[in-house]
Tab-separated table of C-alpha atoms in Angstrom:
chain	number	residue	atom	x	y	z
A	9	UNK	CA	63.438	-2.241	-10.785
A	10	UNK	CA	61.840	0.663	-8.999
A	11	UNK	CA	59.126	-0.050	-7.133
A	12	UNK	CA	55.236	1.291	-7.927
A	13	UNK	CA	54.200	4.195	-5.665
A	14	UNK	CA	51.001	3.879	-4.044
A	15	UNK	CA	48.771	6.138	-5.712
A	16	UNK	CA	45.135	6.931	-4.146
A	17	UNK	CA	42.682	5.033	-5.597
A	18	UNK	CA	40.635	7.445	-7.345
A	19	UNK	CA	36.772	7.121	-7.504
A	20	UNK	CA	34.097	8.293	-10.098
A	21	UNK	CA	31.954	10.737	-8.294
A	22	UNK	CA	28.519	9.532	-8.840
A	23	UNK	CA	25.305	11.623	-7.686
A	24	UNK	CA	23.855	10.521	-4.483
A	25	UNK	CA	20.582	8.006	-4.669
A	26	UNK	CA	18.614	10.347	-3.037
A	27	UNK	CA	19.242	13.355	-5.379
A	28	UNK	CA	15.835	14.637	-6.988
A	29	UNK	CA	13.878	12.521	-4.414
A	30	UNK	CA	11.366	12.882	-1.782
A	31	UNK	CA	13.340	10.199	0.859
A	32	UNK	CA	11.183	9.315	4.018
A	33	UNK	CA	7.625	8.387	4.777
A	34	UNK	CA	5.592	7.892	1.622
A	35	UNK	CA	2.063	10.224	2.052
A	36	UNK	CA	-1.253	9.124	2.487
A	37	UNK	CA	-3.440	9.581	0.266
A	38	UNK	CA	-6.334	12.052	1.034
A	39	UNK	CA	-9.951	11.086	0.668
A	40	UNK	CA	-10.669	12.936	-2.897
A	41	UNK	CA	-7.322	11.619	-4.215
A	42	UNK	CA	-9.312	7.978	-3.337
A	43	UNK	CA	-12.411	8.696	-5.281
A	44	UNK	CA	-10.398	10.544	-7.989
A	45	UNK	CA	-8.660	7.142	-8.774
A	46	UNK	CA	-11.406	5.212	-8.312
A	47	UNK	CA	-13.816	7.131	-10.806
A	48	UNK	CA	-10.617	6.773	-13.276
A	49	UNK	CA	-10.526	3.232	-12.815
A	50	UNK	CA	-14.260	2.116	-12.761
A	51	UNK	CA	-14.543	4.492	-16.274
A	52	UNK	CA	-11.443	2.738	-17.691
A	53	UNK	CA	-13.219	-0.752	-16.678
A	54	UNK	CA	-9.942	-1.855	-14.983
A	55	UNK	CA	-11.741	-4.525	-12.900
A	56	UNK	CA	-8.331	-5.667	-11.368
A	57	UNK	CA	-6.430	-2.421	-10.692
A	58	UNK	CA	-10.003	-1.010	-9.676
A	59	UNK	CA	-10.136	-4.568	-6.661
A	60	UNK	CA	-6.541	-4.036	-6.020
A	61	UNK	CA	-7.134	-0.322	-5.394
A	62	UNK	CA	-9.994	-0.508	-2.899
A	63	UNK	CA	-8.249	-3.727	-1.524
A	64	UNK	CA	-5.039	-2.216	-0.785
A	65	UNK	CA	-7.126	1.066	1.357
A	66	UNK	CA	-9.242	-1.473	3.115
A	67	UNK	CA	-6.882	-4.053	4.033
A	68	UNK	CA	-4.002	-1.548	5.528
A	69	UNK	CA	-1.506	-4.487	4.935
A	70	UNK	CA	2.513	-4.370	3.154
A	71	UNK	CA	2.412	-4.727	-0.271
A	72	UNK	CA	4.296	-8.086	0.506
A	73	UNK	CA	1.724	-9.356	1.557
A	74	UNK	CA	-1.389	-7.934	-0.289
A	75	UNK	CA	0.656	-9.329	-3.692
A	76	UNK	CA	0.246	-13.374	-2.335
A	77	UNK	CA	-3.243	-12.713	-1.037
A	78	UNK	CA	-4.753	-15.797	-2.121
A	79	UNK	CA	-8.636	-16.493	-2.760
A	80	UNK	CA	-9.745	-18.468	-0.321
A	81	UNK	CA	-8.106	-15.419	2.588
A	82	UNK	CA	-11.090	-12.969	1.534
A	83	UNK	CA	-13.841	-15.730	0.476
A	84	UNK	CA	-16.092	-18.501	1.721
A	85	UNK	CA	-19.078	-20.381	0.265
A	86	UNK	CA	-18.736	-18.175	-3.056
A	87	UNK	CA	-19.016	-14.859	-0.922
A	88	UNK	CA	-16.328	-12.139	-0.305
A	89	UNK	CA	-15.802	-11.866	3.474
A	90	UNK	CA	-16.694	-8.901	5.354
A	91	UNK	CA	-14.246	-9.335	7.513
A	92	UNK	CA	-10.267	-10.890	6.283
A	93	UNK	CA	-7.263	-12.335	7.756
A	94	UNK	CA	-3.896	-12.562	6.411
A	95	UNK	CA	-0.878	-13.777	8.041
A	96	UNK	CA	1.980	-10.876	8.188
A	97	UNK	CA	5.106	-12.197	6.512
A	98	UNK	CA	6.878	-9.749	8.793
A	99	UNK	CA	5.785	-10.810	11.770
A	100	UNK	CA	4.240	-14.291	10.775
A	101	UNK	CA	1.075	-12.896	13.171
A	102	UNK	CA	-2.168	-12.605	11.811
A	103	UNK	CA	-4.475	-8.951	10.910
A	104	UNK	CA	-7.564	-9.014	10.534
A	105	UNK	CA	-9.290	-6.228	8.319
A	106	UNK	CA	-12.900	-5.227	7.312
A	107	UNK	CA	-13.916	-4.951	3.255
A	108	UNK	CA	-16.556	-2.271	2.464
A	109	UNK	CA	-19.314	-2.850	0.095
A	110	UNK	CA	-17.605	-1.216	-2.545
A	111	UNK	CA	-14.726	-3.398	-2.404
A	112	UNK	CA	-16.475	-6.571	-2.183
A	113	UNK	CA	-18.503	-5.338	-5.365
A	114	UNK	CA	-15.145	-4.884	-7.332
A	115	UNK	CA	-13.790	-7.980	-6.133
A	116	UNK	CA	-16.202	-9.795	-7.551
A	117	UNK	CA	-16.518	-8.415	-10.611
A	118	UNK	CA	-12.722	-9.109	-10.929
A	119	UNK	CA	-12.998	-13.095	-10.096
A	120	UNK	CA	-15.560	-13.052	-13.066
A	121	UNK	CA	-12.266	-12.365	-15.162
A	122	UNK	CA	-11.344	-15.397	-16.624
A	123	UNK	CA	-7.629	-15.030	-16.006
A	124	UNK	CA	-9.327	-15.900	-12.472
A	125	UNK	CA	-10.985	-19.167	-13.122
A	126	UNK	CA	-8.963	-21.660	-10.876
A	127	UNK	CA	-6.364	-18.893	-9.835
A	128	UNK	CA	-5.119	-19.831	-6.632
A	129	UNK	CA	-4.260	-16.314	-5.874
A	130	UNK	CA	-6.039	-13.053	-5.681
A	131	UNK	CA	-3.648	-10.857	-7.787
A	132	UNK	CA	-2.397	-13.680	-10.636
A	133	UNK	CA	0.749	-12.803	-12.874
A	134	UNK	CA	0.856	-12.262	-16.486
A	135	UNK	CA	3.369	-15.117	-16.926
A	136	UNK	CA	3.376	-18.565	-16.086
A	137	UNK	CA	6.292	-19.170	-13.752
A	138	UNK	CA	4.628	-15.670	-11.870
A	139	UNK	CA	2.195	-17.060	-9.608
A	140	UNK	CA	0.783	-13.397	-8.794
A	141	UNK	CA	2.261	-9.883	-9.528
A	142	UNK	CA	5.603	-9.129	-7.444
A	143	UNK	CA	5.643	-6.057	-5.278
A	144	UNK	CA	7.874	-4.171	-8.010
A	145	UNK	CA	5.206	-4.706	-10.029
A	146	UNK	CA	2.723	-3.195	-7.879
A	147	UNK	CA	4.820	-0.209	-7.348
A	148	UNK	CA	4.484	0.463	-10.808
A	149	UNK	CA	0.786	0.223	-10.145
A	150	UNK	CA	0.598	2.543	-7.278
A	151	UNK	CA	2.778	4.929	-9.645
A	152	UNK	CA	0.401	4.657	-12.590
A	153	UNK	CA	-2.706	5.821	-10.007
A	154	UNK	CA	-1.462	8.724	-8.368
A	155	UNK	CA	0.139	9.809	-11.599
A	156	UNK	CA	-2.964	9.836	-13.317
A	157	UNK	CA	-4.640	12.303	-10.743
A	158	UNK	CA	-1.711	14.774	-11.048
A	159	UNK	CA	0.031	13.657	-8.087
A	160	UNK	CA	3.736	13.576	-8.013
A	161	UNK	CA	5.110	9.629	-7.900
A	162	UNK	CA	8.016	10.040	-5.806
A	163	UNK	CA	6.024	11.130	-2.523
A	164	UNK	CA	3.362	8.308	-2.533
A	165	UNK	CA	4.236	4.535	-2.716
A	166	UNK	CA	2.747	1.434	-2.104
A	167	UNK	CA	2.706	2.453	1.906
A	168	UNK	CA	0.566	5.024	1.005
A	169	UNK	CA	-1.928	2.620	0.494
A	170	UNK	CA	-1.042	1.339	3.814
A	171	UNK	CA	-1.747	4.439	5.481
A	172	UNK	CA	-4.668	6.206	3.999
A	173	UNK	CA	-7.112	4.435	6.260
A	174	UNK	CA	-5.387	4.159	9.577
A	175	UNK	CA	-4.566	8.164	9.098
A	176	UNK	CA	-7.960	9.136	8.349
A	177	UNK	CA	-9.085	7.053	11.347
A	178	UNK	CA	-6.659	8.606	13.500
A	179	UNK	CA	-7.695	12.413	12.574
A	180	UNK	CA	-11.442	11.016	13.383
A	181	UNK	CA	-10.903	9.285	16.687
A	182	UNK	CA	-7.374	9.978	17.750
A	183	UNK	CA	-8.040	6.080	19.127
A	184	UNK	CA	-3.968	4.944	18.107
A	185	UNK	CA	-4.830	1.692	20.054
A	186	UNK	CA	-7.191	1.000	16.981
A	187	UNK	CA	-4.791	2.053	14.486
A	188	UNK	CA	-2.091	-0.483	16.314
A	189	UNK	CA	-4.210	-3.202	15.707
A	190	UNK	CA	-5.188	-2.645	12.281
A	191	UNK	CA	-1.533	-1.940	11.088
A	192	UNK	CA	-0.744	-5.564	13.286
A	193	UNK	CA	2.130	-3.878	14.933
A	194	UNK	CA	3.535	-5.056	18.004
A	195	UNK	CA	4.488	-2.045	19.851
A	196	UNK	CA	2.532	1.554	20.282
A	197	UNK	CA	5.620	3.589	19.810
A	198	UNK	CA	6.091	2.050	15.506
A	199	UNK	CA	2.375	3.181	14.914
A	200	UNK	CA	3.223	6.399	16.435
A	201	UNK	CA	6.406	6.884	14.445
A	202	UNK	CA	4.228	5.512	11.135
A	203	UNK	CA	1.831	7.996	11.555
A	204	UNK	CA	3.666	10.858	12.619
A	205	UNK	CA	1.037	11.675	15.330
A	206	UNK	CA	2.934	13.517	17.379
A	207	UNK	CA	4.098	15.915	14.847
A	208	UNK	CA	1.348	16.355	13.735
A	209	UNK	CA	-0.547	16.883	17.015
A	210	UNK	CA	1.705	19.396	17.792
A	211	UNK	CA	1.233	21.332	14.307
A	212	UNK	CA	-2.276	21.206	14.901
A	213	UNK	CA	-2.123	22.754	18.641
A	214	UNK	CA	-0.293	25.491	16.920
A	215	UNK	CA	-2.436	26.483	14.546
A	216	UNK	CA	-4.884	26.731	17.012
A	217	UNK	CA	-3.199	29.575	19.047
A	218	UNK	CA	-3.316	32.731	17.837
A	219	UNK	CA	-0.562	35.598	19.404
């Protein structure tokens, strides 16, 4: 009996993951794109999407970790917080975060749901072995928002959310120490990678010479 060759093994070509998509840092959202979806949401009456919206901007946190927010992290004595904490899965440290009026005011409009009476957490699921929405789901979310102002899905994602703040607060004070803390990272040189500050300092010294 002759024996079998060894033959190649041959392998089905299959496009590469990133093919068609915008790979890197997800974009911040700019300050009209914020009111655009906002103004959508409060005219739709989305009371939860409209809270998770403006809680996601003020909070700066992962999506991880804005999905198990629970109740009692953003309220006391029947009264949203004006200032948070939430423990970083991450890093298991704590951030601490401001809410705005406008936030507050949607929050509470969305714990007079009454999917929220005795909800332990912020953001419940739709089914009953889902204690609140996975971060998949909320990437849908995030989707569904920027898609309904025109935007194109693939370049924002749920750290867009992340960064809209801190990036505005950067191009206003150029304080990154402030930015560190509000992001809760541990070292200066991830919030300057996660901003991109240096690029972008440099574009912006260019465009200020003229030759």
């Amino acid at each position: 009996m002759e024996p079998t060759p060894n033959l190649p093994a041959i392998r089905a070509l299959r496009p590469a993951w990133t093919k068609g998509r915008i790979v890197g840092q997800k974009r911040p959202l700019k300050p009209k794109h914020v009111w655009a979806i906002r103004v959508r949401l409060e005219l739709a009456e989305n009371h939860r999407d409209l809270a998770l919206f403006n809680m996601a901007i003020d909070s700066k946190i992962r999506g991880c970790d804005l999905v198990k927010m629970k109740v009692v992290d953003i309220m006391a004595s029947g009264q949203i917080k004006e200032r948070a904490s939430v423990l970083q899965s991450k890093t298991q440290e704590p951030v601490r975060f401001e809410t705005s009026e406008g936030t507050r005011a949607s929050v509470e409009k969305w714990m007079e749901d009454e999917i929220m009476i005795g909800s332990e957490y912020l953001w419940p699921g739709r089914f009953h072995e889902r204690l609140h929405i996975s971060t998949r789901q909320y990437a849908r979310i995030v989707r569904d928002w920027v898609t309904s102002i025109g935007l194109e899905a693939s370049a924002y994602g749920t750290h867009s959310m992340r960064r809209t703040k801190v990036t505005q607060i950067y191009k206003k004070t150029g304080n990154l120490r402030a930015v560190q803390l509000l992001l809760g990272h541990t070292k200066m040189d991830s919030t300057v990678r996660y901003l991109g500050v240096e690029l972008e300092d440099a574009l912006a010294i260019a465009e200020a010479i003229e030759i």
